[in-house]
Amino acid sequence: METRRDERIQKLILALKRTDKLHLKDAALLLGVSEMTIRRDLSEPSSSVVLLGGYIVSDPKSLAGHYFVSDQHGQNATKKQRLAQAAASLISENDTVFFDCGTTIPYIVDALPDDLPFTAVCCAMNTFLALKEKPACNVILSGGEFHADNALFTPVGAHSILDDLCPTLAFISAAGIDKDQGATCYNLNELAMKHHAMLRSRRCILVADSSKFGKVLPARIGELHRFDLLVSDSAPEKTLAAWLTQLPLPLRLPDSV
């Protein structure tokens, strides 16, 4: 028997056939329910639409891939929020900042004051959707081919927007931090933008919550000594902590740690 939730989901599916995304507020008006009701609908399993950065989109799991932003967004949310507080304090007025892809980065954006003037360069849809909500931010989105699994745009052709910019900071997101393999991530298509940003930026900030310590993923971002700072929510175990000290790679943690 079809429930009211099922009926609402079907209406959203039909709406998304006419557009690529639907803002949560517009969806609430369309269905005549509260935004919280829609959030609850989409938090339950077996939904073919997902909430991504305040927008409702078709679930990208129907496409090929092995990492999905929709899966990872809520994982380790408390750790990411703590990390974000430590990372956001690194940004000063009028900085130009590169924000990487991944689900940790929007937490950093959310932690920034709304009245902080800065320029943001990004390459992922979920990061862009968070940045556009910051009224004092000038946002530059690097375009190209869109990859739905990790919400990433990769440049088409030899030119990249980073060729014309010199960011003050680059926040590089990693899904694995290991003494021997360095910083790693899920997808090979992320590496070109990460490496380009690391080359062009004055300071490279590696961001990874503590659940990533000791993990190794298929795509290698680089050795840990290539970064100027590691930001996390808590310290790693003793062996990795000692290795970071020897590099040296400073570790920045939330004030309460």
CSV table of C-alpha atoms in Angstrom, one decimal:
chain,number,residue,atom,x,y,z
A,1,MET,CA,0.0,0.0,0.0
A,2,GLU,CA,1.4,3.4,-1.0
A,3,THR,CA,2.0,5.7,2.0
A,4,ARG,CA,1.9,9.5,2.1
A,5,ARG,CA,5.7,9.4,2.1
A,6,ASP,CA,5.6,7.3,-1.1
A,7,GLU,CA,3.2,9.8,-2.7
A,8,ARG,CA,5.5,12.7,-1.8
A,9,ILE,CA,8.6,10.9,-3.2
A,10,GLN,CA,6.8,10.2,-6.4
A,11,LYS,CA,5.9,13.9,-6.8
A,12,LEU,CA,9.5,14.8,-6.3
A,13,ILE,CA,10.6,12.3,-8.9
A,14,LEU,CA,8.2,13.8,-11.4
A,15,ALA,CA,9.4,17.3,-10.6
A,16,LEU,CA,13.0,16.3,-11.1
A,17,LYS,CA,12.2,15.1,-14.6
A,18,ARG,CA,11.7,18.8,-15.5
A,19,THR,CA,14.8,20.1,-13.7
A,20,ASP,CA,18.1,18.8,-12.4
A,21,LYS,CA,17.6,19.9,-8.8
A,22,LEU,CA,14.8,21.3,-6.6
A,23,HIS,CA,15.5,23.6,-3.6
A,24,LEU,CA,14.2,22.2,-0.3
A,25,LYS,CA,12.0,25.3,0.2
A,26,ASP,CA,10.4,24.9,-3.2
A,27,ALA,CA,9.8,21.2,-2.6
A,28,ALA,CA,8.1,22.0,0.7
A,29,LEU,CA,5.8,24.5,-1.2
A,30,LEU,CA,5.1,22.0,-3.9
A,31,LEU,CA,4.1,19.2,-1.5
A,32,GLY,CA,2.4,21.4,1.0
A,33,VAL,CA,4.5,20.1,3.9
A,34,SER,CA,7.3,21.4,6.1
A,35,GLU,CA,11.0,21.2,5.2
A,36,MET,CA,11.5,18.9,8.2
A,37,THR,CA,8.9,16.5,6.8
A,38,ILE,CA,10.8,16.3,3.6
A,39,ARG,CA,14.1,15.8,5.4
A,40,ARG,CA,12.6,12.9,7.3
A,41,ASP,CA,11.2,11.4,4.1
A,42,LEU,CA,14.6,11.5,2.5
A,43,SER,CA,16.5,10.2,5.5
A,44,GLU,CA,14.7,6.9,5.3
A,45,PRO,CA,16.0,4.1,3.1
A,46,SER,CA,14.8,3.1,-0.3
A,47,SER,CA,14.4,6.7,-1.6
A,48,SER,CA,15.3,7.4,-5.2
A,49,VAL,CA,15.9,11.0,-4.5
A,50,VAL,CA,18.4,12.5,-2.0
A,51,LEU,CA,19.1,15.8,-0.3
A,52,LEU,CA,22.4,17.4,-1.2
A,53,GLY,CA,23.5,20.8,0.0
A,54,GLY,CA,19.9,22.1,0.5
A,55,TYR,CA,18.8,20.8,-2.9
A,56,ILE,CA,16.9,17.6,-3.8
A,57,VAL,CA,18.4,15.7,-6.7
A,58,SER,CA,18.0,12.2,-8.2
A,59,ASP,CA,20.1,9.6,-6.3
A,60,PRO,CA,23.4,9.3,-8.2
A,61,LYS,CA,23.6,5.6,-7.2
A,62,SER,CA,21.9,4.8,-10.5
A,63,LEU,CA,25.2,5.8,-12.2
A,64,ALA,CA,28.5,3.9,-12.1
A,65,GLY,CA,30.9,4.6,-9.3
A,66,HIS,CA,32.2,3.5,-5.9
A,67,TYR,CA,32.0,6.7,-3.8
A,68,PHE,CA,28.7,8.6,-3.4
A,69,VAL,CA,28.5,12.1,-1.8
A,70,SER,CA,24.9,11.2,-0.7
A,71,ASP,CA,26.3,8.2,1.3
A,72,GLN,CA,29.2,10.0,2.9
A,73,HIS,CA,27.6,13.4,3.8
A,74,GLY,CA,26.2,12.3,7.2
A,75,GLN,CA,29.1,10.0,8.1
A,76,ASN,CA,31.1,11.2,11.1
A,77,ALA,CA,29.2,14.4,11.2
A,78,THR,CA,30.2,15.4,14.7
A,79,LYS,CA,33.9,14.8,13.9
A,80,LYS,CA,33.6,16.9,10.7
A,81,GLN,CA,31.9,19.8,12.6
A,82,ARG,CA,34.7,19.9,15.1
A,83,LEU,CA,37.3,19.8,12.4
A,84,ALA,CA,35.5,22.5,10.5
A,85,GLN,CA,35.7,24.9,13.5
A,86,ALA,CA,39.5,24.5,13.5
A,87,ALA,CA,39.8,24.9,9.8
A,88,ALA,CA,37.5,27.9,9.3
A,89,SER,CA,39.5,30.0,11.7
A,90,LEU,CA,42.5,29.8,9.2
A,91,ILE,CA,40.6,32.0,6.7
A,92,SER,CA,41.1,35.8,6.9
A,93,GLU,CA,39.4,38.7,5.2
A,94,ASN,CA,40.0,39.0,1.5
A,95,ASP,CA,41.7,35.6,1.2
A,96,THR,CA,41.4,33.6,-1.9
A,97,VAL,CA,40.7,30.0,-0.9
A,98,PHE,CA,40.5,26.8,-2.9
A,99,PHE,CA,37.9,24.4,-1.5
A,100,ASP,CA,38.3,20.7,-2.5
A,101,CYS,CA,35.5,18.2,-3.2
A,102,GLY,CA,34.3,15.7,-0.6
A,103,THR,CA,31.8,15.9,2.2
A,104,THR,CA,34.0,17.5,4.9
A,105,ILE,CA,34.5,20.7,3.0
A,106,PRO,CA,30.9,22.1,3.2
A,107,TYR,CA,31.2,21.8,7.0
A,108,ILE,CA,34.1,24.2,6.8
A,109,VAL,CA,32.1,26.6,4.7
A,110,ASP,CA,29.2,26.4,7.1
A,111,ALA,CA,31.5,27.3,10.0
A,112,LEU,CA,32.6,30.6,8.3
A,113,PRO,CA,31.0,33.9,9.5
A,114,ASP,CA,28.4,35.2,7.0
A,115,ASP,CA,30.0,38.6,7.0
A,116,LEU,CA,33.6,37.4,6.2
A,117,PRO,CA,34.6,38.8,2.8
A,118,PHE,CA,36.7,36.3,0.8
A,119,THR,CA,37.0,34.7,-2.6
A,120,ALA,CA,36.3,30.9,-3.0
A,121,VAL,CA,37.4,28.6,-5.8
A,122,CYS,CA,35.7,25.3,-5.9
A,123,CYS,CA,35.3,22.3,-8.2
A,124,ALA,CA,32.4,20.4,-6.7
A,125,MET,CA,28.6,21.0,-6.7
A,126,ASN,CA,28.0,20.3,-2.9
A,127,THR,CA,30.8,22.8,-2.0
A,128,PHE,CA,29.4,25.4,-4.4
A,129,LEU,CA,25.9,25.1,-2.9
A,130,ALA,CA,27.4,25.7,0.5
A,131,LEU,CA,29.5,28.7,-0.6
A,132,LYS,CA,26.7,30.5,-2.4
A,133,GLU,CA,24.9,30.8,0.9
A,134,LYS,CA,27.7,33.0,2.2
A,135,PRO,CA,26.6,36.6,1.2
A,136,ALA,CA,30.1,38.1,1.5
A,137,CYS,CA,31.8,35.4,-0.6
A,138,ASN,CA,32.8,35.8,-4.2
A,139,VAL,CA,32.4,32.2,-5.6
A,140,ILE,CA,34.3,30.9,-8.6
A,141,LEU,CA,33.2,27.4,-9.8
A,142,SER,CA,35.6,25.5,-12.0
A,143,GLY,CA,33.5,24.0,-14.8
A,144,GLY,CA,33.8,21.0,-17.0
A,145,GLU,CA,32.5,17.4,-17.1
A,146,PHE,CA,30.2,16.6,-14.2
A,147,HIS,CA,30.7,13.4,-12.2
A,148,ALA,CA,27.6,12.6,-10.2
A,149,ASP,CA,29.1,10.1,-7.7
A,150,ASN,CA,31.4,12.7,-6.1
A,151,ALA,CA,29.6,15.8,-7.4
A,152,LEU,CA,32.9,16.9,-9.1
A,153,PHE,CA,33.5,19.0,-12.2
A,154,THR,CA,36.7,18.2,-14.1
A,155,PRO,CA,38.1,20.5,-16.7
A,156,VAL,CA,37.6,19.7,-20.4
A,157,GLY,CA,40.8,20.6,-22.3
A,158,ALA,CA,44.2,21.8,-21.1
A,159,HIS,CA,43.1,25.1,-19.4
A,160,SER,CA,42.0,25.2,-15.7
A,161,ILE,CA,40.7,28.2,-13.8
A,162,LEU,CA,43.6,27.6,-11.4
A,163,ASP,CA,46.0,28.6,-14.1
A,164,ASP,CA,44.8,32.2,-13.6
A,165,LEU,CA,44.8,32.2,-9.8
A,166,CYS,CA,47.1,32.1,-6.8
A,167,PRO,CA,45.0,31.0,-3.8
A,168,THR,CA,46.1,32.0,-0.3
A,169,LEU,CA,45.0,28.6,1.0
A,170,ALA,CA,44.0,25.3,-0.4
A,171,PHE,CA,41.9,22.9,1.7
A,172,ILE,CA,42.6,19.4,0.4
A,173,SER,CA,40.3,16.7,1.6
A,174,ALA,CA,41.6,13.1,2.2
A,175,ALA,CA,39.7,9.9,2.9
A,176,GLY,CA,42.9,8.2,4.2
A,177,ILE,CA,46.0,9.3,6.2
A,178,ASP,CA,48.8,6.7,6.4
A,179,LYS,CA,52.4,7.0,7.5
A,180,ASP,CA,53.7,5.1,4.4
A,181,GLN,CA,51.1,5.9,1.7
A,182,GLY,CA,50.5,9.5,2.7
A,183,ALA,CA,47.1,11.1,1.9
A,184,THR,CA,44.7,9.2,-0.3
A,185,CYS,CA,41.2,9.4,-1.6
A,186,TYR,CA,38.6,7.3,-3.4
A,187,ASN,CA,38.6,8.6,-7.0
A,188,LEU,CA,41.3,9.1,-9.5
A,189,ASN,CA,39.4,11.9,-11.2
A,190,GLU,CA,39.9,14.1,-8.1
A,191,LEU,CA,43.7,14.0,-8.3
A,192,ALA,CA,44.3,16.5,-11.1
A,193,MET,CA,42.4,19.4,-9.3
A,194,LYS,CA,44.0,18.5,-6.0
A,195,HIS,CA,47.5,18.5,-7.4
A,196,HIS,CA,46.9,21.7,-9.3
A,197,ALA,CA,45.6,23.5,-6.3
A,198,MET,CA,48.5,22.3,-4.2
A,199,LEU,CA,50.9,23.7,-6.8
A,200,ARG,CA,49.2,27.1,-7.1
A,201,SER,CA,48.4,27.8,-3.4
A,202,ARG,CA,50.7,29.5,-0.9
A,203,ARG,CA,49.6,27.1,1.9
A,204,CYS,CA,48.2,23.6,1.5
A,205,ILE,CA,45.9,22.5,4.3
A,206,LEU,CA,45.2,18.8,4.6
A,207,VAL,CA,41.8,18.1,6.2
A,208,ALA,CA,40.7,14.7,7.4
A,209,ASP,CA,38.6,13.7,10.4
A,210,SER,CA,40.1,11.2,12.8
A,211,SER,CA,38.2,8.2,11.3
A,212,LYS,CA,40.6,8.6,8.3
A,213,PHE,CA,43.8,7.9,10.3
A,214,GLY,CA,45.4,4.6,9.3
A,215,LYS,CA,43.3,4.2,6.2
A,216,VAL,CA,44.6,3.8,2.6
A,217,LEU,CA,42.3,4.4,-0.4
A,218,PRO,CA,43.1,3.7,-4.1
A,219,ALA,CA,44.0,7.2,-5.3
A,220,ARG,CA,47.2,8.7,-3.9
A,221,ILE,CA,47.1,12.4,-3.3
A,222,GLY,CA,50.7,12.6,-2.1
A,223,GLU,CA,53.2,12.2,0.7
A,224,LEU,CA,52.4,14.0,3.9
A,225,HIS,CA,55.4,16.3,3.8
A,226,ARG,CA,53.8,18.1,0.8
A,227,PHE,CA,51.3,19.8,3.1
A,228,ASP,CA,51.8,22.7,5.4
A,229,LEU,CA,49.2,21.8,8.0
A,230,LEU,CA,46.9,18.9,9.0
A,231,VAL,CA,43.5,19.8,10.4
A,232,SER,CA,41.5,17.2,12.3
A,233,ASP,CA,39.0,16.7,15.1
A,234,SER,CA,41.4,14.8,17.4
A,235,ALA,CA,45.0,13.5,17.5
A,236,PRO,CA,46.0,10.2,15.8
A,237,GLU,CA,47.5,7.2,17.6
A,238,LYS,CA,51.0,7.5,18.9
A,239,THR,CA,52.9,6.0,15.9
A,240,LEU,CA,51.3,8.3,13.4
A,241,ALA,CA,51.5,11.3,15.7
A,242,ALA,CA,55.2,10.8,16.2
A,243,TRP,CA,55.7,10.5,12.4
A,244,LEU,CA,53.9,13.8,11.9
A,245,THR,CA,56.2,15.4,14.5
A,246,GLN,CA,59.3,14.1,12.7
A,247,LEU,CA,58.2,15.4,9.2
A,248,PRO,CA,57.3,18.0,10.7
A,249,LEU,CA,53.7,18.4,9.8
A,250,PRO,CA,51.9,20.6,12.3
A,251,LEU,CA,48.5,19.3,13.6
A,252,ARG,CA,45.7,21.8,14.2
A,253,LEU,CA,42.8,20.6,16.5
A,254,PRO,CA,39.7,22.3,17.9
A,255,ASP,CA,40.4,24.5,20.9
A,256,SER,CA,38.6,22.1,23.3
A,257,VAL,CA,40.9,19.2,22.5
